[in-house]
């Protein structure tokens, strides 16, 4: 096939992009979005600060724009992210203890219920593990409500939207290392105790190298009985950008339970990074990295 989405579909996968509601009026952007991609993720519009700016007052206007853009194009929609230490509304940042726990679980319930039946996979919890060698949890206001906050969130999400795949999503997990092993141990524990979890998201914000254990890491999660998704792929330009994109694509295709890849934006000018990490240049032209991914699919 001649597009990323159609080529991925031939392999039983999806190829998605993070998109922003504020860019949907840009015709080059929407042309690339609708021709090349068959999954969308809201870059910011479904985060806690965007969806519950005041406690108990939910605003889904921009999240719904992303949802409807995706559904009207026949795409999957990945929900991102129900709970995260960052991009919390101010009111949540000032809560702690039982009040924060109850607010967090209510947030999961209300947002997942609003999108019930529409979301392919939710990032239920984002970035809860610490960097470095500890393999343990990141300190955060949510973590300080008790170590069981993650399983409580997954149970609430399952109750609110039984059809959505429920994912744990994180970065610097792009190989077998202390952080990804900490997550691996959590998933194994959840599986053994019947805590609902269906997938692990590997963000894959990459620099100029790819870990030699990238595929083996995907495989070990798959072997636990969860899907794996590459959820936020972008790769620094200036090194082996095209080769690294191809290596990620091949690694996902090599593992049956790696169900799809999402790039974190469309054009370099849409990226949150300043190192031109995406598949299309600022004018919307296909880069070498684009061709490299298409050939690998
Ligand atoms: C980023 C967005 O791209 C930016 O627009 C925003 O200012 C900050 O968040 N990990 C994640 C994403 O899970 O939600 C982040 O997105 C990038 C890192």
CSV table of C-alpha atoms and ligand atoms in Angstrom, one decimal:
chain,number,residue,atom,x,y,z
A,1,UNK,CA,0.0,0.0,0.0
A,2,UNK,CA,1.0,3.6,-0.5
A,3,UNK,CA,0.2,5.1,2.9
A,4,UNK,CA,1.3,4.4,6.4
A,5,UNK,CA,-2.1,3.5,7.7
A,6,UNK,CA,-3.1,1.3,4.8
A,7,UNK,CA,0.3,-0.5,4.9
A,8,UNK,CA,0.1,-1.1,8.6
A,9,UNK,CA,-3.5,-2.4,8.2
A,10,UNK,CA,-2.2,-5.0,5.7
A,11,UNK,CA,-0.1,-6.3,8.6
A,12,UNK,CA,-3.1,-6.2,11.0
A,13,UNK,CA,-1.7,-3.1,12.7
A,14,UNK,CA,-2.5,0.6,12.9
A,15,UNK,CA,-0.3,3.6,12.2
A,16,UNK,CA,-1.4,6.7,14.2
A,17,UNK,CA,-0.5,10.3,15.0
A,18,UNK,CA,-1.0,12.5,18.0
A,19,UNK,CA,-3.1,15.5,16.8
A,20,UNK,CA,-4.1,18.8,18.2
A,21,UNK,CA,-7.6,20.3,18.0
A,22,UNK,CA,-6.2,23.7,17.3
A,23,UNK,CA,-4.5,22.5,14.1
A,24,UNK,CA,-7.6,20.9,12.5
A,25,UNK,CA,-8.3,24.0,10.5
A,26,UNK,CA,-4.9,23.7,8.7
A,27,UNK,CA,-5.6,22.0,5.3
A,28,UNK,CA,-2.2,20.5,4.8
A,29,UNK,CA,-2.3,19.1,8.3
A,30,UNK,CA,-5.8,17.5,7.9
A,31,UNK,CA,-4.9,16.2,4.4
A,32,UNK,CA,-1.8,14.3,5.8
A,33,UNK,CA,-3.8,13.2,8.8
A,34,UNK,CA,-6.7,11.7,6.8
A,35,UNK,CA,-4.6,10.2,4.1
A,36,UNK,CA,-1.7,8.7,6.0
A,37,UNK,CA,-3.0,7.7,9.5
A,38,UNK,CA,-5.7,5.3,10.8
A,39,UNK,CA,-5.4,6.1,14.5
A,40,UNK,CA,-5.4,9.4,16.4
A,41,UNK,CA,-4.3,10.3,19.9
A,42,UNK,CA,-5.2,13.7,21.4
A,43,UNK,CA,-1.9,15.4,22.2
A,44,UNK,CA,-3.3,17.4,25.2
A,45,UNK,CA,-7.1,17.5,24.9
A,46,UNK,CA,-8.0,14.5,27.1
A,47,UNK,CA,-5.6,15.3,29.9
A,48,UNK,CA,-6.8,16.1,33.4
A,49,UNK,CA,-6.2,19.8,33.2
A,50,UNK,CA,-8.1,20.0,29.9
A,51,UNK,CA,-11.1,17.8,30.9
A,52,UNK,CA,-11.7,18.8,34.5
A,53,UNK,CA,-10.4,22.4,34.9
A,54,UNK,CA,-12.5,22.9,38.0
A,55,UNK,CA,-13.3,20.0,40.3
A,56,UNK,CA,-16.4,18.2,39.1
A,57,UNK,CA,-16.9,20.5,36.1
A,58,UNK,CA,-16.0,18.5,33.0
A,59,UNK,CA,-15.2,20.0,29.6
A,60,UNK,CA,-15.0,17.6,26.6
A,61,UNK,CA,-15.3,20.0,23.7
A,62,UNK,CA,-11.8,19.7,22.4
A,63,UNK,CA,-11.5,16.0,23.3
A,64,UNK,CA,-14.7,15.4,21.4
A,65,UNK,CA,-13.2,17.2,18.4
A,66,UNK,CA,-10.3,14.8,18.3
A,67,UNK,CA,-12.7,11.8,18.9
A,68,UNK,CA,-15.0,12.9,16.0
A,69,UNK,CA,-12.1,13.6,13.7
A,70,UNK,CA,-10.8,10.1,14.3
A,71,UNK,CA,-14.2,8.3,14.1
A,72,UNK,CA,-15.3,10.2,11.0
A,73,UNK,CA,-12.1,9.1,9.3
A,74,UNK,CA,-12.6,5.5,10.3
A,75,UNK,CA,-9.6,5.6,12.6
A,76,UNK,CA,-9.0,4.2,16.0
A,77,UNK,CA,-8.8,6.7,18.9
A,78,UNK,CA,-6.3,6.2,21.7
A,79,UNK,CA,-7.4,8.0,24.9
A,80,UNK,CA,-4.5,9.8,26.6
A,81,UNK,CA,-4.1,10.1,29.6
A,82,UNK,CA,-6.5,9.6,32.5
A,83,UNK,CA,-3.9,10.0,35.4
A,84,UNK,CA,-0.5,11.6,35.2
A,85,UNK,CA,1.7,13.6,37.6
A,86,UNK,CA,1.9,16.4,35.0
A,87,UNK,CA,-0.8,18.6,33.4
A,88,UNK,CA,-3.0,18.3,36.4
A,89,UNK,CA,-5.4,21.1,37.1
A,90,UNK,CA,-4.4,23.4,39.9
A,91,UNK,CA,-7.1,22.2,42.2
A,92,UNK,CA,-5.8,18.6,42.0
A,93,UNK,CA,-2.3,19.7,42.6
A,94,UNK,CA,-3.3,21.2,45.9
A,95,UNK,CA,-5.1,18.1,47.1
A,96,UNK,CA,-3.6,15.1,48.9
A,97,UNK,CA,-4.5,11.9,50.7
A,98,UNK,CA,-8.1,10.6,50.5
A,99,UNK,CA,-9.4,13.8,48.9
A,100,UNK,CA,-6.9,13.4,46.0
A,101,UNK,CA,-7.5,9.6,45.7
A,102,UNK,CA,-11.2,10.1,45.5
A,103,UNK,CA,-10.9,13.0,43.0
A,104,UNK,CA,-8.5,10.9,40.9
A,105,UNK,CA,-10.8,7.9,40.8
A,106,UNK,CA,-13.8,10.1,40.1
A,107,UNK,CA,-11.9,11.6,37.2
A,108,UNK,CA,-11.1,8.2,35.7
A,109,UNK,CA,-14.7,7.2,36.0
A,110,UNK,CA,-16.2,10.3,34.5
A,111,UNK,CA,-13.9,10.7,31.6
A,112,UNK,CA,-13.9,7.0,30.7
A,113,UNK,CA,-17.7,7.0,31.0
A,114,UNK,CA,-18.0,10.0,28.7
A,115,UNK,CA,-16.1,8.2,26.0
A,116,UNK,CA,-17.5,4.8,26.7
A,117,UNK,CA,-17.5,2.5,23.7
A,118,UNK,CA,-15.6,4.9,21.5
A,119,UNK,CA,-12.0,4.5,22.6
A,120,UNK,CA,-9.7,1.7,21.3
A,121,UNK,CA,-7.2,2.0,24.1
A,122,UNK,CA,-6.8,4.3,27.1
A,123,UNK,CA,-3.5,5.3,28.7
A,124,UNK,CA,-5.0,4.9,32.2
A,125,UNK,CA,-1.8,5.8,34.0
A,126,UNK,CA,1.1,7.7,32.4
A,127,UNK,CA,4.7,7.9,33.6
A,128,UNK,CA,4.3,6.5,37.1
A,129,UNK,CA,7.8,4.9,37.3
A,130,UNK,CA,11.0,6.6,38.3
A,131,UNK,CA,14.0,7.1,36.0
A,132,UNK,CA,17.3,5.7,36.9
A,133,UNK,CA,18.2,2.3,38.5
A,134,UNK,CA,15.7,2.0,41.2
A,135,UNK,CA,12.9,0.3,39.2
A,136,UNK,CA,10.5,1.8,41.6
A,137,UNK,CA,7.7,4.4,41.5
A,138,UNK,CA,8.1,8.0,40.7
A,139,UNK,CA,7.3,10.2,43.7
A,140,UNK,CA,4.2,12.2,43.0
A,141,UNK,CA,1.0,13.5,44.7
A,142,UNK,CA,-0.8,10.4,43.3
A,143,UNK,CA,1.9,8.0,44.5
A,144,UNK,CA,1.7,9.5,48.0
A,145,UNK,CA,-2.0,8.5,48.2
A,146,UNK,CA,-0.8,4.9,48.4
A,147,UNK,CA,0.9,2.3,46.2
A,148,UNK,CA,-2.4,0.9,45.1
A,149,UNK,CA,-3.4,4.0,43.2
A,150,UNK,CA,-2.5,2.5,39.8
A,151,UNK,CA,-4.6,-0.7,40.3
A,152,UNK,CA,-7.5,1.4,41.6
A,153,UNK,CA,-7.4,3.5,38.5
A,154,UNK,CA,-7.4,0.5,36.2
A,155,UNK,CA,-10.3,-1.1,38.0
A,156,UNK,CA,-12.3,2.2,37.8
A,157,UNK,CA,-11.5,2.5,34.1
A,158,UNK,CA,-12.6,-1.1,33.4
A,159,UNK,CA,-15.9,-0.5,35.2
A,160,UNK,CA,-16.6,2.7,33.3
A,161,UNK,CA,-15.7,1.4,29.8
A,162,UNK,CA,-15.4,-2.3,29.6
A,163,UNK,CA,-14.7,-2.3,25.8
A,164,UNK,CA,-11.5,-0.1,25.9
A,165,UNK,CA,-8.1,-1.7,26.2
A,166,UNK,CA,-6.5,-0.4,29.3
A,167,UNK,CA,-2.8,0.6,29.0
A,168,UNK,CA,0.1,1.6,31.2
A,169,UNK,CA,2.3,4.1,29.3
A,170,UNK,CA,5.8,5.4,30.0
A,171,UNK,CA,9.1,6.7,28.5
A,172,UNK,CA,12.7,5.5,28.8
A,173,UNK,CA,11.3,2.0,28.6
A,174,UNK,CA,12.7,1.5,25.1
A,175,UNK,CA,14.9,-1.5,26.0
A,176,UNK,CA,15.4,-3.9,28.9
A,177,UNK,CA,16.4,-1.6,31.8
A,178,UNK,CA,15.6,-1.0,35.4
A,179,UNK,CA,12.6,1.2,34.7
A,180,UNK,CA,11.0,-1.1,32.1
A,181,UNK,CA,11.7,-4.1,34.4
A,182,UNK,CA,9.8,-2.3,37.2
A,183,UNK,CA,6.9,-1.9,34.9
A,184,UNK,CA,7.2,-5.5,33.8
A,185,UNK,CA,7.0,-6.7,37.4
A,186,UNK,CA,3.9,-4.6,38.0
A,187,UNK,CA,2.2,-6.0,34.9
A,188,UNK,CA,3.1,-9.5,35.9
A,189,UNK,CA,1.7,-8.8,39.4
A,190,UNK,CA,-1.5,-7.3,38.0
A,191,UNK,CA,-2.0,-10.3,35.7
A,192,UNK,CA,-1.5,-12.8,38.6
A,193,UNK,CA,-4.0,-10.9,40.8
A,194,UNK,CA,-6.6,-10.3,38.2
A,195,UNK,CA,-6.2,-6.5,38.1
A,196,UNK,CA,-7.4,-5.4,34.7
A,197,UNK,CA,-4.7,-4.4,32.3
A,198,UNK,CA,-4.6,-5.1,28.5
A,199,UNK,CA,-1.6,-3.2,27.1
A,200,UNK,CA,1.7,-1.4,27.7
A,201,UNK,CA,2.6,1.7,25.9
A,202,UNK,CA,6.2,2.4,25.1
A,203,UNK,CA,6.4,6.1,24.3
A,204,UNK,CA,9.7,5.8,22.4
A,205,UNK,CA,10.8,9.4,22.4
A,206,UNK,CA,14.2,8.6,20.9
A,207,UNK,CA,17.6,10.3,20.4
A,208,UNK,CA,20.3,9.2,18.0
A,209,UNK,CA,20.4,5.5,19.0
A,210,UNK,CA,18.0,2.6,19.6
A,211,UNK,CA,18.6,0.1,22.4
A,212,UNK,CA,19.7,-3.3,21.1
A,213,UNK,CA,17.1,-4.9,23.3
A,214,UNK,CA,14.2,-2.9,21.9
A,215,UNK,CA,12.4,-5.8,20.3
A,216,UNK,CA,13.2,-8.2,23.1
A,217,UNK,CA,11.6,-5.7,25.5
A,218,UNK,CA,8.4,-5.6,23.5
A,219,UNK,CA,8.4,-9.4,23.3
A,220,UNK,CA,8.8,-9.9,27.1
A,221,UNK,CA,5.7,-7.7,27.7
A,222,UNK,CA,3.8,-9.6,25.0
A,223,UNK,CA,4.7,-12.8,26.7
A,224,UNK,CA,3.0,-11.6,29.9
A,225,UNK,CA,-0.3,-11.6,27.9
A,226,UNK,CA,-0.7,-7.9,27.2
A,227,UNK,CA,-0.6,-6.0,23.9
A,228,UNK,CA,2.2,-3.5,23.3
A,229,UNK,CA,1.8,-0.2,21.5
A,230,UNK,CA,4.4,2.3,20.4
A,231,UNK,CA,2.6,5.3,21.6
A,232,UNK,CA,4.6,8.5,21.2
A,233,UNK,CA,7.3,7.8,18.7
A,234,UNK,CA,9.6,10.6,17.6
A,235,UNK,CA,13.4,10.4,16.8
A,236,UNK,CA,16.0,13.1,16.9
A,237,UNK,CA,17.1,14.3,13.4
A,238,UNK,CA,20.8,14.5,12.7
A,239,UNK,CA,21.8,10.9,13.5
A,240,UNK,CA,20.3,7.8,11.9
A,241,UNK,CA,16.7,9.1,12.0
A,242,UNK,CA,15.4,7.1,9.1
A,243,UNK,CA,17.2,3.9,10.2
A,244,UNK,CA,15.9,4.2,13.8
A,245,UNK,CA,12.3,4.7,12.5
A,246,UNK,CA,12.7,1.6,10.4
A,247,UNK,CA,14.1,-0.4,13.3
A,248,UNK,CA,11.2,0.5,15.5
A,249,UNK,CA,8.7,-0.4,12.8
A,250,UNK,CA,10.4,-3.8,12.2
A,251,UNK,CA,10.6,-4.6,15.9
A,252,UNK,CA,6.8,-3.9,16.3
A,253,UNK,CA,6.0,-6.0,13.3
A,254,UNK,CA,8.1,-8.9,14.6
A,255,UNK,CA,6.0,-9.3,17.7
A,256,UNK,CA,2.4,-10.4,17.1
A,257,UNK,CA,1.0,-8.5,20.1
A,258,UNK,CA,2.6,-5.2,19.1
A,259,UNK,CA,-0.7,-3.8,17.6
A,260,UNK,CA,0.3,-0.4,16.3
A,261,UNK,CA,2.6,2.6,16.2
A,262,UNK,CA,1.7,6.3,16.9
A,263,UNK,CA,4.1,9.2,16.0
A,264,UNK,CA,3.9,12.2,18.3
A,265,UNK,CA,2.8,14.7,15.7
A,266,UNK,CA,2.6,15.0,12.0
A,267,UNK,CA,5.1,17.7,10.7
A,268,UNK,CA,8.3,18.8,12.4
A,269,UNK,CA,6.6,22.1,13.0
A,270,UNK,CA,3.9,20.4,14.9
A,271,UNK,CA,6.3,18.6,17.3
A,272,UNK,CA,6.7,19.4,21.0
A,273,UNK,CA,10.5,18.9,20.3
A,274,UNK,CA,12.8,21.2,18.5
A,275,UNK,CA,15.0,18.6,16.8
A,276,UNK,CA,12.8,17.9,13.8
A,277,UNK,CA,11.8,14.4,15.0
A,278,UNK,CA,8.8,13.5,12.8
A,279,UNK,CA,8.1,12.0,9.4
A,280,UNK,CA,7.0,15.2,7.5
A,281,UNK,CA,8.9,18.4,7.3
A,282,UNK,CA,7.4,21.8,8.2
A,283,UNK,CA,5.9,22.1,4.7
A,284,UNK,CA,4.3,18.7,4.9
A,285,UNK,CA,6.8,17.0,2.6
A,286,UNK,CA,7.7,13.4,3.2
A,287,UNK,CA,11.1,13.0,4.8
A,288,UNK,CA,13.5,10.1,4.3
A,289,UNK,CA,12.2,8.8,7.6
A,290,UNK,CA,8.7,8.5,6.1
A,291,UNK,CA,10.0,6.4,3.2
A,292,UNK,CA,12.0,4.3,5.5
A,293,UNK,CA,8.9,3.5,7.7
A,294,UNK,CA,6.7,2.8,4.6
A,295,UNK,CA,9.3,0.4,3.2
A,296,UNK,CA,9.6,-1.4,6.6
A,297,UNK,CA,5.8,-1.9,6.9
B,1,LIG,C1,3.4,16.8,25.6
B,1,LIG,C2,2.7,17.6,24.4
B,1,LIG,O1,3.2,17.2,23.2
B,1,LIG,C3,2.9,19.1,24.6
B,1,LIG,O2,2.1,19.8,23.7
B,1,LIG,C4,2.6,19.5,26.0
B,1,LIG,O3,2.9,20.9,26.2
B,1,LIG,C5,3.3,18.7,27.0
B,1,LIG,O4,3.0,17.3,26.8
B,1,LIG,N1,4.8,12.3,27.4
B,1,LIG,C6,3.5,12.3,27.2
B,1,LIG,C7,2.8,13.3,26.4
B,1,LIG,O5,2.8,11.3,27.7
B,1,LIG,O6,1.5,13.6,26.9
B,1,LIG,C8,3.6,14.6,26.3
B,1,LIG,O7,3.0,15.5,25.4
B,1,LIG,C9,5.0,14.2,25.9
B,1,LIG,C10,5.7,13.3,26.9
